[in-house]
CSV table of C-alpha atoms in Angstrom, one decimal:
chain,number,residue,atom,x,y,z
A,29,MET,CA,-2.5,-22.6,-8.0
A,30,ARG,CA,-5.2,-24.6,-6.6
A,31,ARG,CA,-8.8,-23.5,-6.9
A,32,ASP,CA,-10.1,-23.2,-3.2
A,33,CYS,CA,-14.0,-23.5,-3.6
A,34,TYR,CA,-13.6,-20.9,-6.5
A,35,TRP,CA,-17.3,-20.8,-7.5
A,36,GLY,CA,-18.5,-20.8,-3.8
A,37,ARG,CA,-16.3,-17.9,-3.2
A,38,LEU,CA,-17.5,-16.2,-6.2
A,39,LEU,CA,-21.1,-16.4,-5.1
A,40,ALA,CA,-20.2,-15.6,-1.6
A,41,THR,CA,-18.3,-12.4,-2.9
A,42,ALA,CA,-21.5,-11.4,-4.9
A,43,ALA,CA,-23.7,-11.9,-1.8
A,44,ALA,CA,-21.2,-9.9,0.3
A,45,PHE,CA,-21.3,-6.9,-2.1
A,46,SER,CA,-25.2,-7.1,-2.1
A,47,LEU,CA,-25.2,-7.2,1.6
A,48,PHE,CA,-22.9,-4.2,1.9
A,49,GLY,CA,-25.0,-2.3,-0.5
A,50,LEU,CA,-28.3,-3.1,1.5
A,51,GLY,CA,-26.6,-2.4,4.7
A,52,GLY,CA,-25.7,1.0,3.4
A,53,LEU,CA,-29.2,1.6,2.4
A,54,VAL,CA,-30.7,0.6,5.8
A,55,LEU,CA,-28.2,2.5,7.8
A,56,GLY,CA,-28.6,5.7,5.5
A,57,LEU,CA,-32.3,5.8,5.3
A,58,LEU,CA,-33.7,4.1,8.7
A,59,VAL,CA,-31.0,4.0,11.3
A,60,PHE,CA,-28.9,7.1,11.1
A,61,PRO,CA,-31.5,10.1,10.5
A,62,PRO,CA,-33.3,9.3,13.9
A,63,LEU,CA,-30.0,9.6,15.6
A,64,LYS,CA,-30.3,13.4,15.5
A,65,LEU,CA,-33.4,13.2,17.4
A,66,ILE,CA,-32.5,10.7,20.0
A,67,TYR,CA,-28.9,12.4,20.8
A,68,ARG,CA,-29.0,16.1,21.1
A,69,ASP,CA,-25.4,16.4,22.0
A,70,SER,CA,-23.4,16.4,18.8
A,71,GLU,CA,-20.2,14.6,20.4
A,72,VAL,CA,-22.7,11.6,21.9
A,73,ARG,CA,-24.3,11.5,18.5
A,74,ARG,CA,-21.1,11.2,16.6
A,75,ARG,CA,-19.7,8.6,18.9
A,76,ARG,CA,-22.9,6.5,18.5
A,77,ALA,CA,-22.8,6.7,14.7
A,78,ARG,CA,-19.2,5.8,14.6
A,79,LEU,CA,-19.8,2.8,16.8
A,80,LEU,CA,-22.7,1.8,14.6
A,81,VAL,CA,-20.5,1.9,11.5
A,82,HIS,CA,-17.7,-0.1,13.7
A,83,HIS,CA,-20.1,-2.9,14.4
A,84,ALA,CA,-21.8,-3.0,10.9
A,85,PHE,CA,-18.1,-3.3,9.3
A,86,ARG,CA,-17.2,-6.0,12.0
A,87,THR,CA,-20.4,-7.9,11.0
A,88,PHE,CA,-19.4,-7.5,7.3
A,89,ILE,CA,-15.9,-8.8,7.7
A,90,GLY,CA,-17.1,-11.7,9.8
A,91,PHE,CA,-19.5,-12.7,7.1
A,92,MET,CA,-16.9,-12.8,4.5
A,93,HIS,CA,-14.7,-14.8,6.6
A,94,ILE,CA,-17.4,-17.3,7.6
A,95,THR,CA,-18.4,-17.7,4.1
A,96,GLY,CA,-14.9,-18.6,3.1
A,97,ILE,CA,-14.1,-15.6,0.9
A,98,TYR,CA,-10.7,-15.1,2.7
A,99,THR,CA,-8.9,-15.6,6.0
A,100,TYR,CA,-7.2,-12.9,8.0
A,101,ARG,CA,-5.1,-12.4,11.0
A,102,PHE,CA,-4.3,-9.0,13.1
A,103,CYS,CA,-1.3,-9.2,15.1
A,104,ASP,CA,-1.5,-7.3,18.4
A,105,GLU,CA,-5.1,-5.9,17.6
A,106,ALA,CA,-5.7,-4.4,20.9
A,107,ARG,CA,-3.3,-1.8,20.2
A,108,LEU,CA,-5.8,-0.4,17.4
A,109,ARG,CA,-8.3,0.2,20.3
A,110,GLN,CA,-6.3,2.8,22.1
A,111,PRO,CA,-7.8,6.2,21.7
A,112,GLY,CA,-6.2,9.2,19.9
A,113,GLN,CA,-4.1,7.4,17.2
A,114,LEU,CA,-3.2,8.4,13.9
A,115,VAL,CA,-3.5,5.1,12.1
A,116,LEU,CA,-1.5,5.1,8.8
A,117,ALA,CA,-1.5,1.9,6.4
A,118,ASN,CA,-0.8,1.1,2.9
A,119,HIS,CA,-3.8,0.3,0.9
A,120,PRO,CA,-3.6,-2.9,-1.5
A,121,SER,CA,-7.4,-3.7,-1.1
A,122,LEU,CA,-10.7,-2.1,-1.4
A,123,ILE,CA,-11.9,-3.5,2.0
A,124,ASP,CA,-8.8,-2.2,3.8
A,125,VAL,CA,-10.7,0.7,5.6
A,126,VAL,CA,-13.6,-1.8,6.5
A,127,PHE,CA,-11.1,-3.9,8.3
A,128,LEU,CA,-9.5,-1.2,10.1
A,129,ILE,CA,-12.7,0.6,11.2
A,130,SER,CA,-14.1,-2.9,12.1
A,131,ARG,CA,-11.3,-2.9,14.9
A,132,ILE,CA,-11.5,1.0,16.1
A,133,PRO,CA,-14.7,1.9,17.8
A,134,ASN,CA,-14.5,5.6,17.6
A,135,ALA,CA,-12.6,6.0,14.2
A,136,ASN,CA,-12.7,9.1,12.1
A,137,CYS,CA,-11.6,8.8,8.4
A,138,ILE,CA,-11.5,10.9,5.2
A,139,VAL,CA,-14.2,10.0,2.7
A,140,LYS,CA,-15.1,11.3,-0.7
A,141,ALA,CA,-16.9,14.7,-0.7
A,142,SER,CA,-19.5,13.4,-3.1
A,143,LEU,CA,-20.8,11.0,-0.3
A,144,PHE,CA,-22.0,14.3,1.6
A,145,ARG,CA,-24.4,14.7,-1.5
A,146,ASN,CA,-25.5,11.2,-2.0
A,147,PRO,CA,-29.0,10.7,-0.7
A,148,PHE,CA,-28.3,7.2,0.7
A,149,MET,CA,-24.9,8.0,2.4
A,150,ARG,CA,-24.9,11.4,3.6
A,151,TRP,CA,-26.7,10.7,6.6
A,152,VAL,CA,-23.9,8.3,7.6
A,153,VAL,CA,-20.9,10.3,6.7
A,154,SER,CA,-22.4,13.4,8.2
A,155,THR,CA,-23.6,12.1,11.5
A,156,ALA,CA,-20.5,10.2,12.0
A,157,GLY,CA,-18.4,13.3,11.5
A,158,TYR,CA,-16.2,12.0,8.8
A,159,ILE,CA,-14.0,14.4,6.9
A,160,PRO,CA,-14.5,15.2,3.2
A,161,ASN,CA,-11.6,15.3,0.9
A,162,ASP,CA,-12.4,18.4,-1.0
A,163,ASP,CA,-10.0,20.7,0.8
A,164,PRO,CA,-6.2,19.3,1.8
A,165,GLU,CA,-5.7,22.2,4.2
A,166,LYS,CA,-9.1,21.6,5.8
A,167,ILE,CA,-8.6,17.8,6.0
A,168,ILE,CA,-5.1,18.4,8.0
A,169,GLN,CA,-6.8,20.7,10.4
A,170,LEU,CA,-10.0,18.7,11.1
A,171,ALA,CA,-7.9,15.6,11.5
A,172,SER,CA,-5.6,17.3,13.9
A,173,GLU,CA,-8.6,18.5,15.9
A,174,SER,CA,-10.1,15.0,16.0
A,175,LEU,CA,-6.9,13.7,17.3
A,176,ALA,CA,-6.7,16.2,20.0
A,177,CYS,CA,-10.0,15.2,21.1
A,178,GLY,CA,-9.0,11.4,21.7
A,179,GLU,CA,-10.5,10.4,18.5
A,180,SER,CA,-8.4,8.1,16.2
A,181,VAL,CA,-7.9,8.9,12.6
A,182,VAL,CA,-7.5,6.2,9.8
A,183,LEU,CA,-5.6,7.4,6.7
A,184,PHE,CA,-4.0,5.8,3.6
A,185,PRO,CA,-1.1,8.1,2.9
A,186,GLU,CA,-1.3,7.0,-0.7
A,187,GLY,CA,-4.7,8.5,-1.0
A,188,THR,CA,-5.9,5.7,-3.0
A,189,ARG,CA,-5.4,2.0,-3.6
A,190,SER,CA,-1.8,0.9,-4.5
A,191,VAL,CA,-1.4,0.0,-8.3
A,192,PRO,CA,0.0,-3.6,-8.7
A,193,GLY,CA,3.6,-3.4,-10.1
A,194,ARG,CA,4.1,0.2,-9.4
A,195,GLY,CA,6.1,1.7,-6.5
A,196,LEU,CA,4.2,3.4,-3.8
A,197,ARG,CA,3.3,7.1,-4.2
A,198,LEU,CA,2.6,8.7,-0.9
A,199,GLN,CA,1.0,12.2,-0.3
A,200,ARG,CA,2.3,14.5,2.4
A,201,GLY,CA,-1.0,14.8,4.4
A,202,ALA,CA,-0.2,12.2,6.7
A,203,ALA,CA,3.1,13.9,7.5
A,204,TYR,CA,1.4,17.2,7.9
A,205,MET,CA,-1.1,15.8,10.5
A,206,ALA,CA,1.4,13.9,12.6
A,207,LEU,CA,3.5,17.3,12.8
A,208,ARG,CA,0.5,19.5,13.6
A,209,ALA,CA,-1.0,17.1,16.1
A,210,ARG,CA,2.4,16.0,17.7
A,211,VAL,CA,1.3,12.3,17.3
A,212,ALA,CA,3.3,9.5,16.5
A,213,PRO,CA,1.4,7.4,14.0
A,214,THR,CA,0.4,3.9,14.4
A,215,LEU,CA,1.7,2.0,11.2
A,216,VAL,CA,-0.3,-0.7,9.9
A,217,THR,CA,1.2,-3.1,7.2
A,218,ILE,CA,-1.5,-4.7,5.2
A,219,ARG,CA,-0.5,-7.6,3.1
A,220,CYS,CA,-2.9,-9.8,1.1
A,221,ASN,CA,-1.8,-13.1,-0.6
A,222,PRO,CA,-3.0,-13.7,-3.3
A,223,PRO,CA,-4.1,-10.2,-4.1
A,224,MET,CA,-7.7,-9.3,-3.9
A,225,LEU,CA,-10.0,-6.4,-4.7
A,226,MET,CA,-7.0,-4.4,-6.2
A,227,LYS,CA,-7.3,-1.0,-8.2
A,228,ASN,CA,-8.4,-1.3,-11.6
A,229,VAL,CA,-9.7,-5.0,-11.0
A,230,PRO,CA,-13.6,-5.9,-10.8
A,231,TRP,CA,-14.9,-7.4,-7.7
A,232,TYR,CA,-15.8,-10.7,-9.5
A,233,SER,CA,-12.2,-11.2,-10.4
A,234,ILE,CA,-11.2,-13.2,-7.4
A,235,PRO,CA,-8.0,-15.3,-7.1
A,236,LEU,CA,-8.1,-19.0,-7.8
A,237,SER,CA,-7.0,-19.6,-4.1
A,238,ARG,CA,-8.4,-18.3,-1.0
A,239,PRO,CA,-6.6,-14.9,-0.1
A,240,HIS,CA,-5.1,-14.4,3.4
A,241,PHE,CA,-5.0,-10.9,4.9
A,242,GLN,CA,-2.3,-10.0,7.6
A,243,PHE,CA,-2.1,-6.9,9.4
A,244,GLU,CA,1.1,-6.0,11.2
A,245,ILE,CA,1.0,-3.0,13.7
A,246,ALA,CA,4.2,-0.8,14.6
A,247,THR,CA,4.6,2.4,16.4
A,248,GLY,CA,5.9,5.3,14.4
A,249,ASP,CA,8.4,6.3,17.0
A,250,SER,CA,10.7,3.6,15.8
A,251,VAL,CA,10.4,4.9,12.1
A,252,LEU,CA,9.9,8.6,12.2
A,253,GLU,CA,11.9,11.5,13.6
A,254,LEU,CA,9.0,13.6,15.1
A,255,GLN,CA,10.5,14.8,18.2
A,256,ASN,CA,11.1,18.5,18.2
A,257,THR,CA,10.3,18.8,14.4
A,258,GLN,CA,8.7,21.8,13.2
A,259,GLU,CA,5.8,21.7,10.7
A,260,THR,CA,7.6,22.7,7.7
A,261,PRO,CA,7.5,21.4,3.9
A,262,LEU,CA,11.1,20.1,4.5
A,263,ALA,CA,10.1,18.2,7.4
A,264,ALA,CA,6.8,17.0,5.7
A,265,ARG,CA,8.9,15.6,2.8
A,266,LYS,CA,11.3,13.8,5.1
A,267,ILE,CA,8.6,12.0,6.9
A,268,THR,CA,6.9,11.2,3.9
A,269,ARG,CA,10.2,9.7,2.6
A,270,GLN,CA,10.5,7.7,5.8
A,271,LEU,CA,7.0,6.5,5.5
A,272,LYS,CA,7.4,5.4,1.9
A,273,GLU,CA,10.7,3.5,2.8
A,274,TYR,CA,9.1,1.6,5.7
A,275,PHE,CA,5.8,0.5,3.8
A,276,THR,CA,7.7,-0.5,0.7
A,277,GLU,CA,10.2,-2.7,2.9
A,278,GLU,CA,7.3,-4.0,4.9
A,279,CYS,CA,5.2,-4.9,2.0
A,280,VAL,CA,8.0,-7.0,0.3
A,281,ALA,CA,9.0,-8.6,3.6
């Protein structure tokens, strides 16, 4: 495996993580707090906040690409901009959610509940109306309501990043959301070759050659049997199994 500007990419990766942290501080302390004064309407304020996150993530993704940290390609990217989608994806890398939100202007997502208590990030996640991950039933209900309002919801059915060498382990929350909202999910298969920013791997452990991210988008209608399906544990298990089979097959393709 050849070393594609290894030391340059390592320095650029360090700069990118520093930029991400600094950007989070600026947004959390200076940009987001005034939004509650500028926009009295909570829905308008939420959309503006998400649009800011969208552009910030798009800038971050562009910075990492321009500095040569990786290359990437979205297939049929325009489909992600359609409103009211339940976007389900596998989760091989730390920056998967950054990639997806950078392509979806009004994206809702599930975030760690601890961020709502973080003095630097609470303004961002609360103003954007993101969903805390502290109550499974509440997550499903809030996500379903978000979809009903025409917002898109980004979710990783695994709940955390994939562990290299271990089979996918999906939770049933995504299936319950699809059933309750009566929405056929948009399925995004993420491939990263060679792997980068995996679970249990530090950020500075970068691959010798430049990684390439590939995003393939499919409609859940062709994979899942949702029509006239009731929201039951049996149906959720079946859909979760179908999702697991789909992502397992696509990830090794």
